[in-house]
Coordinates of C-alpha atoms in Angstrom, one line a residue:
M1 CA 42.0 38.1 -5.2
T2 CA 39.6 37.3 -2.4
S3 CA 38.5 33.7 -1.7
P4 CA 34.8 32.9 -2.0
A5 CA 32.7 32.9 1.1
P6 CA 32.4 29.4 2.6
Q7 CA 29.2 27.6 1.4
K8 CA 26.5 27.5 4.1
P9 CA 25.7 23.9 4.9
A10 CA 22.4 22.6 3.5
P11 CA 19.5 22.5 6.0
K12 CA 18.7 19.0 7.2
V13 CA 15.2 17.6 7.3
G14 CA 14.1 14.6 9.3
I15 CA 11.0 12.6 8.4
V16 CA 8.8 10.2 10.2
S17 CA 6.4 8.5 7.8
L18 CA 3.4 6.6 9.3
G19 CA 0.5 4.7 7.8
C20 CA -0.1 2.9 4.5
P21 CA 2.0 2.8 1.3
K22 CA 0.0 5.6 -0.2
A23 CA 1.3 7.9 2.6
L24 CA 4.8 6.6 2.0
V25 CA 4.5 7.8 -1.6
D26 CA 3.4 11.2 -0.3
S27 CA 6.6 11.3 1.8
E28 CA 8.7 10.3 -1.1
R29 CA 7.2 13.2 -3.2
I30 CA 7.9 15.7 -0.4
I31 CA 11.5 14.5 0.0
T32 CA 12.1 14.5 -3.8
K33 CA 11.0 18.2 -3.9
L34 CA 13.1 19.1 -0.9
R35 CA 16.2 17.3 -2.2
A36 CA 15.8 19.1 -5.5
E37 CA 16.0 22.4 -3.6
G38 CA 19.2 21.4 -1.9
Y39 CA 18.0 20.1 1.5
S40 CA 19.7 17.0 2.9
I41 CA 17.8 14.3 4.8
S42 CA 18.7 13.5 8.4
G43 CA 18.4 10.1 9.9
S44 CA 18.3 11.4 13.5
Y45 CA 16.3 14.0 15.5
D46 CA 19.3 15.8 16.9
A47 CA 20.9 16.4 13.5
A48 CA 17.7 17.8 11.8
D49 CA 16.9 21.5 11.5
V50 CA 13.2 20.6 11.2
V51 CA 11.3 17.3 11.4
L52 CA 8.3 16.3 9.3
V53 CA 5.8 13.9 10.7
N54 CA 3.5 12.4 8.1
T55 CA 0.5 11.1 10.0
C56 CA -2.1 8.4 9.6
G57 CA -5.7 9.1 10.7
F58 CA -7.7 6.1 9.5
L59 CA -8.3 4.4 12.9
D60 CA -8.3 5.7 16.5
S61 CA -5.3 3.5 17.1
A62 CA -3.5 5.0 14.1
K63 CA -4.3 8.5 15.4
Q64 CA -2.9 7.6 18.8
E65 CA 0.3 6.4 17.1
S66 CA 0.5 9.6 15.1
L67 CA 0.1 11.7 18.3
E68 CA 2.8 9.7 20.0
A69 CA 5.2 10.3 17.0
I70 CA 4.5 14.0 17.1
G71 CA 5.1 14.1 20.8
E72 CA 8.4 12.2 20.4
A73 CA 9.6 14.6 17.6
M74 CA 8.7 17.6 19.8
R75 CA 10.6 16.2 22.8
E76 CA 13.7 15.1 20.7
N77 CA 13.8 18.1 18.3
G78 CA 11.2 20.7 19.0
R79 CA 10.9 22.0 15.5
V80 CA 8.1 19.9 14.0
I81 CA 5.8 20.2 10.9
V82 CA 2.8 17.8 10.8
T83 CA 1.2 16.6 7.6
G84 CA -0.8 13.7 6.4
C85 CA -4.3 12.3 7.0
M86 CA -4.5 13.4 10.6
G87 CA -3.6 16.9 9.6
V88 CA -7.2 17.5 8.9
E89 CA -7.6 17.6 12.7
S90 CA -5.4 20.6 13.1
E91 CA -7.2 21.9 16.2
K92 CA -6.7 18.7 18.1
I93 CA -3.0 18.5 17.2
R94 CA -2.4 22.2 18.1
G95 CA -4.4 21.7 21.3
M96 CA -2.0 19.0 22.4
F97 CA 1.2 20.5 20.8
P98 CA 0.7 24.2 20.5
D99 CA 4.3 24.8 19.4
V100 CA 4.3 22.7 16.2
L101 CA 5.4 24.9 13.4
A102 CA 2.7 24.0 10.9
V103 CA -0.1 21.5 10.3
T104 CA -1.2 20.5 6.8
G105 CA -3.5 17.8 5.4
P106 CA -2.8 14.9 3.0
Q107 CA -1.5 15.6 -0.5
Q108 CA -0.8 19.3 0.4
Y109 CA 2.8 19.0 -0.9
E110 CA 3.2 22.7 -1.7
A111 CA 2.1 23.8 1.8
V112 CA 4.5 21.3 3.4
V113 CA 7.4 22.6 1.4
E114 CA 6.5 26.2 2.1
A115 CA 6.4 25.4 5.8
V116 CA 9.9 23.8 5.5
H117 CA 11.1 27.0 3.7
E118 CA 9.9 29.1 6.6
A119 CA 11.5 26.8 9.3
A120 CA 14.8 26.3 7.5
P121 CA 15.4 28.4 4.3
P122 CA 17.0 26.4 1.5
V123 CA 20.6 26.8 0.4
H124 CA 20.7 25.5 -3.2
D125 CA 23.8 24.8 -5.2
P126 CA 22.7 23.6 -8.7
F127 CA 26.2 22.2 -9.4
V128 CA 26.1 19.9 -6.4
D129 CA 22.5 19.2 -5.5
L130 CA 21.4 16.5 -8.0
V131 CA 18.1 14.5 -7.8
P132 CA 17.8 11.3 -9.9
P133 CA 15.0 11.4 -12.4
Q134 CA 13.1 8.7 -10.6
G135 CA 13.0 10.9 -7.4
I136 CA 13.9 10.0 -3.9
R137 CA 12.3 6.8 -2.5
L138 CA 12.0 5.4 1.0
T139 CA 11.7 1.8 -0.2
P140 CA 14.6 -0.5 -1.1
R141 CA 16.1 0.0 -4.5
H142 CA 14.5 -3.1 -6.1
Y143 CA 10.8 -2.2 -5.5
A144 CA 8.7 0.9 -5.6
Y145 CA 5.1 1.9 -4.9
L146 CA 3.4 3.6 -7.9
K147 CA 0.4 5.7 -7.0
I148 CA -2.0 6.0 -9.9
S149 CA -4.8 8.1 -8.3
E150 CA -5.7 9.9 -5.2
G151 CA -9.0 9.9 -3.2
C152 CA -12.1 7.7 -3.4
N153 CA -15.7 7.9 -4.5
H154 CA -17.0 5.3 -2.0
S155 CA -18.9 6.1 1.2
C156 CA -18.2 3.1 3.4
S157 CA -19.8 3.6 6.7
F158 CA -16.6 2.7 8.7
C159 CA -14.2 4.9 6.7
I160 CA -13.4 8.7 6.5
I161 CA -10.8 8.5 3.8
P162 CA -12.9 10.5 1.3
S163 CA -13.3 13.4 3.8
M164 CA -9.5 13.4 4.3
R165 CA -8.2 12.7 0.7
G166 CA -11.1 13.8 -1.4
K167 CA -12.9 12.3 -4.3
L168 CA -11.2 10.1 -7.0
A169 CA -8.5 12.1 -8.9
S170 CA -6.6 9.9 -11.4
R171 CA -3.3 10.6 -13.1
Q172 CA -3.1 10.6 -16.8
A173 CA -2.0 7.2 -18.2
N174 CA 1.2 8.6 -19.8
D175 CA 2.2 10.3 -16.6
V176 CA 1.9 7.0 -14.7
L177 CA 3.7 5.1 -17.4
Y178 CA 6.6 7.5 -17.8
E179 CA 7.1 7.4 -14.0
A180 CA 7.1 3.6 -14.2
E181 CA 9.6 3.7 -17.0
R182 CA 12.0 5.9 -15.0
L183 CA 11.7 3.6 -12.0
V184 CA 12.6 0.5 -14.0
K185 CA 15.5 2.3 -15.7
A186 CA 16.8 3.1 -12.1
G187 CA 16.9 -0.5 -11.2
V188 CA 13.4 -1.2 -9.8
K189 CA 12.4 -4.8 -10.4
E190 CA 8.9 -4.7 -8.9
L191 CA 6.2 -2.0 -9.3
L192 CA 3.5 -2.1 -6.6
V193 CA 0.4 -0.3 -8.0
I194 CA -1.5 1.5 -5.3
S195 CA -4.4 4.0 -4.8
Q196 CA -7.5 4.1 -2.6
D197 CA -9.5 2.3 -5.3
T198 CA -7.3 0.9 -8.1
S199 CA -10.2 -0.5 -10.1
A200 CA -11.8 2.9 -10.4
Y201 CA -8.7 4.4 -12.1
G202 CA -9.6 6.8 -14.9
V203 CA -13.3 7.0 -14.3
D204 CA -13.0 10.7 -13.4
L205 CA -11.0 11.3 -16.6
R206 CA -13.6 9.4 -18.7
H207 CA -10.8 7.1 -19.6
A208 CA -9.1 9.8 -21.7
E209 CA -6.3 8.8 -24.0
S210 CA -2.7 10.1 -23.7
Q211 CA 0.4 9.6 -25.7
W212 CA 3.0 7.2 -24.4
R213 CA 6.0 6.2 -26.6
D214 CA 4.5 5.6 -30.0
R215 CA 0.9 4.9 -29.0
K216 CA -2.1 6.3 -27.2
V217 CA -3.1 4.6 -23.9
K218 CA -6.5 5.0 -22.2
A219 CA -6.7 6.0 -18.5
R220 CA -8.3 2.6 -17.7
L221 CA -7.0 -0.2 -15.5
T222 CA -6.8 -2.9 -18.3
E223 CA -5.0 -0.7 -20.8
L224 CA -2.7 0.8 -18.1
C225 CA -1.7 -2.7 -16.9
D226 CA -1.2 -4.0 -20.4
A227 CA 1.3 -1.1 -21.1
M228 CA 3.0 -1.4 -17.8
G229 CA 3.5 -5.1 -18.4
S230 CA 5.8 -4.3 -21.3
L231 CA 8.4 -2.7 -19.1
G232 CA 10.1 -6.0 -17.9
A233 CA 9.4 -5.6 -14.2
W234 CA 7.0 -7.4 -11.9
V235 CA 3.7 -5.5 -11.6
R236 CA 1.6 -6.1 -8.5
L237 CA -2.0 -4.7 -8.1
H238 CA -3.2 -3.5 -4.7
Y239 CA -6.5 -2.2 -3.4
V240 CA -8.6 -3.7 -6.2
Y241 CA -12.4 -3.6 -5.9
P242 CA -13.9 -6.5 -7.7
Y243 CA -15.7 -4.4 -10.4
P244 CA -16.7 -6.4 -13.5
H245 CA -13.8 -5.1 -15.6
V246 CA -11.3 -6.6 -13.2
D247 CA -12.1 -9.8 -15.2
E248 CA -10.2 -8.3 -18.0
V249 CA -6.8 -8.2 -16.2
I250 CA -6.8 -11.9 -15.3
P251 CA -5.8 -12.9 -18.9
L252 CA -2.9 -10.5 -18.6
M253 CA -1.8 -12.4 -15.5
A254 CA -2.1 -15.7 -17.3
E255 CA 0.1 -14.3 -20.1
G256 CA 2.8 -13.2 -17.6
K257 CA 2.3 -9.4 -18.1
L258 CA 1.2 -9.0 -14.5
L259 CA 1.9 -10.9 -11.4
P260 CA -1.0 -13.3 -10.7
Y261 CA -1.9 -11.4 -7.5
L262 CA -4.9 -9.4 -6.5
D263 CA -5.3 -7.5 -3.2
I264 CA -9.0 -7.1 -2.8
P265 CA -10.5 -5.6 0.4
F266 CA -13.6 -7.9 0.7
Q267 CA -14.2 -6.8 4.4
H268 CA -16.9 -9.4 5.2
G269 CA -18.9 -12.4 3.9
A270 CA -22.4 -11.8 5.2
P271 CA -24.6 -9.6 2.9
S272 CA -26.4 -7.9 5.8
V273 CA -23.1 -6.8 7.4
L274 CA -21.8 -5.6 4.0
K275 CA -25.0 -3.6 3.5
A276 CA -24.4 -1.9 6.9
M277 CA -20.8 -1.3 5.8
R278 CA -22.2 0.2 2.5
R279 CA -20.1 -2.3 0.5
P280 CA -21.2 -4.5 -2.4
G281 CA -23.1 -7.4 -0.9
N282 CA -23.4 -10.2 -3.5
Q283 CA -20.7 -12.5 -2.2
E284 CA -22.1 -15.6 -4.0
K285 CA -21.5 -13.8 -7.2
V286 CA -18.0 -12.9 -6.1
L287 CA -17.2 -16.6 -5.2
A288 CA -18.3 -17.5 -8.8
R289 CA -16.0 -14.9 -10.2
I290 CA -13.0 -16.1 -8.1
R291 CA -13.6 -19.6 -9.4
A292 CA -13.7 -18.2 -13.0
W293 CA -10.5 -16.3 -12.4
R294 CA -8.7 -19.4 -11.2
D295 CA -9.9 -21.3 -14.2
I296 CA -8.1 -18.7 -16.4
C297 CA -5.1 -18.3 -14.2
P298 CA -4.7 -21.2 -11.8
D299 CA -1.7 -19.6 -10.0
L300 CA -3.7 -16.6 -9.0
A301 CA -3.0 -15.5 -5.4
I302 CA -5.6 -13.4 -3.6
R303 CA -5.1 -11.4 -0.5
S304 CA -7.7 -9.6 1.4
T305 CA -8.7 -7.8 4.6
F306 CA -11.7 -8.3 6.8
I307 CA -13.4 -6.6 9.8
V308 CA -14.9 -8.6 12.6
G309 CA -17.1 -7.2 15.3
F310 CA -18.8 -4.7 13.1
P311 CA -21.8 -3.0 14.8
G312 CA -24.8 -5.4 14.6
E313 CA -22.7 -8.4 13.6
T314 CA -24.4 -11.5 15.0
E315 CA -22.9 -14.9 15.6
T316 CA -24.8 -16.2 12.6
E317 CA -23.3 -13.4 10.4
F318 CA -19.9 -14.1 11.7
Q319 CA -20.3 -17.8 10.9
A320 CA -21.3 -16.8 7.4
L321 CA -18.0 -15.0 7.2
L322 CA -16.1 -18.1 8.2
D323 CA -18.1 -20.2 5.7
W324 CA -17.3 -17.6 3.0
I325 CA -13.5 -17.7 3.6
D326 CA -13.6 -21.5 3.6
E327 CA -15.3 -21.4 0.2
A328 CA -13.1 -18.6 -1.2
Q329 CA -9.8 -20.2 -0.1
L330 CA -7.9 -17.0 -0.2
D331 CA -4.1 -17.1 0.0
R332 CA -3.3 -14.2 2.3
V333 CA -5.7 -12.5 4.7
G334 CA -5.5 -9.8 7.3
C335 CA -8.2 -9.2 9.9
F336 CA -9.1 -6.1 12.0
K337 CA -11.3 -5.8 15.1
Y338 CA -13.8 -3.0 14.4
E339 CA -12.9 0.4 15.8
N340 CA -15.0 3.5 15.9
V341 CA -13.4 6.2 13.7
E342 CA -14.2 9.8 14.6
G343 CA -16.6 11.1 11.9
A344 CA -17.6 7.7 10.5
A345 CA -21.2 6.9 10.0
A346 CA -20.8 3.4 11.6
N347 CA -20.3 5.0 15.0
D348 CA -24.0 5.6 15.2
L349 CA -25.1 2.1 14.2
P350 CA -26.9 0.0 16.8
G351 CA -25.6 -3.2 18.3
H352 CA -22.0 -2.4 19.0
V353 CA -20.1 -5.6 19.8
S354 CA -18.2 -6.0 23.0
D355 CA -14.4 -6.0 23.0
E356 CA -14.4 -9.5 24.4
V357 CA -16.6 -10.9 21.6
K358 CA -14.5 -9.0 19.0
Q359 CA -11.3 -10.6 20.4
E360 CA -12.9 -14.1 20.4
R361 CA -14.2 -13.8 16.9
W362 CA -10.8 -12.4 15.7
E363 CA -9.0 -15.4 17.2
R364 CA -11.5 -17.9 15.5
F365 CA -11.2 -16.1 12.2
M366 CA -7.4 -16.1 12.3
A367 CA -7.3 -19.8 13.3
A368 CA -9.6 -20.7 10.4
Q369 CA -7.6 -18.7 7.9
Q370 CA -4.3 -20.1 9.1
T371 CA -5.5 -23.5 8.3
I372 CA -6.4 -22.4 4.7
S373 CA -3.1 -20.5 4.3
A374 CA -1.1 -23.4 5.5
A375 CA -2.8 -25.8 3.1
R376 CA -2.3 -23.4 0.1
L377 CA 1.4 -23.0 0.9
K378 CA 1.9 -26.7 1.4
A379 CA 0.6 -27.2 -2.2
K380 CA 3.6 -25.2 -3.4
V381 CA 6.1 -27.7 -1.9
G382 CA 7.8 -29.5 -4.8
R383 CA 7.4 -26.6 -7.2
T384 CA 10.1 -24.3 -8.5
L385 CA 9.1 -20.6 -8.2
D386 CA 10.7 -17.3 -9.2
V387 CA 11.7 -15.4 -6.0
I388 CA 12.8 -11.8 -5.7
I389 CA 15.6 -11.4 -3.1
D390 CA 14.9 -8.8 -0.4
D391 CA 17.8 -9.6 2.0
A392 CA 20.9 -11.4 1.0
K393 CA 23.5 -12.5 3.6
R394 CA 26.7 -14.6 3.1
T395 CA 25.0 -18.0 2.7
T396 CA 21.3 -17.4 3.3
A397 CA 18.7 -15.0 1.9
T398 CA 15.0 -14.2 2.2
G399 CA 12.8 -13.2 -0.7
R400 CA 9.2 -13.4 -2.0
T401 CA 7.3 -15.2 -4.7
Y402 CA 4.6 -13.7 -6.9
A403 CA 2.1 -14.4 -4.1
D404 CA 3.9 -12.2 -1.5
A405 CA 3.8 -8.4 -1.3
P406 CA 6.6 -6.8 0.7
E407 CA 6.0 -6.4 4.5
I408 CA 2.4 -7.7 4.5
D409 CA 2.7 -11.3 3.1
G410 CA 5.0 -14.2 3.7
I411 CA 8.7 -14.8 2.7
V412 CA 10.8 -17.5 1.2
K413 CA 13.9 -18.6 3.2
I414 CA 16.8 -19.7 1.0
R415 CA 19.7 -21.8 2.3
N416 CA 22.2 -21.9 -0.6
A417 CA 22.3 -18.2 -1.2
A418 CA 26.0 -17.5 -1.7
G419 CA 26.5 -14.9 -4.4
L420 CA 22.9 -13.6 -4.4
Q421 CA 22.2 -9.9 -4.2
T422 CA 19.2 -7.9 -3.1
G423 CA 16.9 -7.4 -6.1
D424 CA 18.0 -10.6 -7.9
I425 CA 15.2 -12.8 -9.2
V426 CA 16.1 -16.5 -9.0
K427 CA 14.4 -19.8 -9.3
V428 CA 13.9 -21.6 -6.0
A429 CA 12.9 -25.2 -5.5
I430 CA 10.4 -25.2 -2.6
D431 CA 10.8 -28.0 -0.1
K432 CA 9.2 -26.8 3.1
A433 CA 6.1 -24.8 4.1
T434 CA 4.8 -23.4 7.4
A435 CA 1.5 -21.6 8.0
Y436 CA 2.9 -18.4 6.5
D437 CA 6.3 -18.9 4.9
L438 CA 8.2 -21.2 2.5
S439 CA 11.8 -22.5 2.4
G440 CA 13.9 -23.9 -0.5
S441 CA 17.1 -23.9 -2.4
V442 CA 18.2 -22.0 -5.5
V443 CA 18.1 -24.1 -8.7
A444 CA 21.5 -23.9 -10.5

């Protein structure tokens, strides 16, 4: 009786994932598909049979980072497949790196997998290669990004995302909810809902109903959030445009079904700049809505991003932005200095602002917001808050409150952390605040 031929080792795929959480979800989908086909994932260049570089192409600085990552992968390994947002510029990539094996655009999962098949054919053993039902993720076990739609219907003058990722394409509500359910069953304690425009979810589907468990759920943000809030996990909303129906989710936050947290990209406070950006421009109305939201849900935390130095921005308009953030009293804020993006309409606007003025305005903006953030955090001293643990050591730990998304907001430093584990949600008495972070002790 002859012995069976030795099993050929599974091909190994390395991956470099750049850009936003939406791109990270794309990487997770690709890896899940490859693992289901028997591939293993390599943590180093030299052990990989092929390397995937998932690029970002939103800003020129992001494109440069992507090109540097491709270059490093080519030097360290030489067998490279490029995908992601910058993949739409295949001629530029191939011009710099003519030996890359393939270049695909964002969301082209099948094309990426086919390219991997060509570079390193799969060896699949169905009795060994098992993929968990929630798929393979690149985030820690206790939180996960949940993408509810692709693309965007906006035409912001500084952005080329629609040309890279296409128009809005929402997932059916039951598809989203069953994925959320699988993630929670696998141990996920926090679901971070993402898309290019979360508020527009379901518009393209005309809010069609689909069956989930014993009920029908509309493909609409309010109904989706209400259903997701029944799963027992923290649910955090990102990339929310302040459309009128967003008012409907605030009561869900007050009831505890959603985290009282909104990530809204306001971008500016001066109506004339917002008009040039092709963004909604009635900021006084927005301020009134923020006040109304806080009346319903006093703990509501709002984070946002802004752009300074947009073409044509005057000192008066910049001061209007400072006045607006002072009135809005946002909890967490990021600020970018305007950059031209190849293909964006804003490149051709008159009145481009010098780099020196952009830097000076950025520094003034950040100093003003730091004062606001510090005051809002100081108001939490003396309170006891739920904290999800991200990193637990022998006697200390770091975590986050409802007001803090992973990697972009602040942290809570915990002193008496003996026995805590990553993913635990504990009550912490807050006794100290800095401009960005909190400190405290676990309440027994």
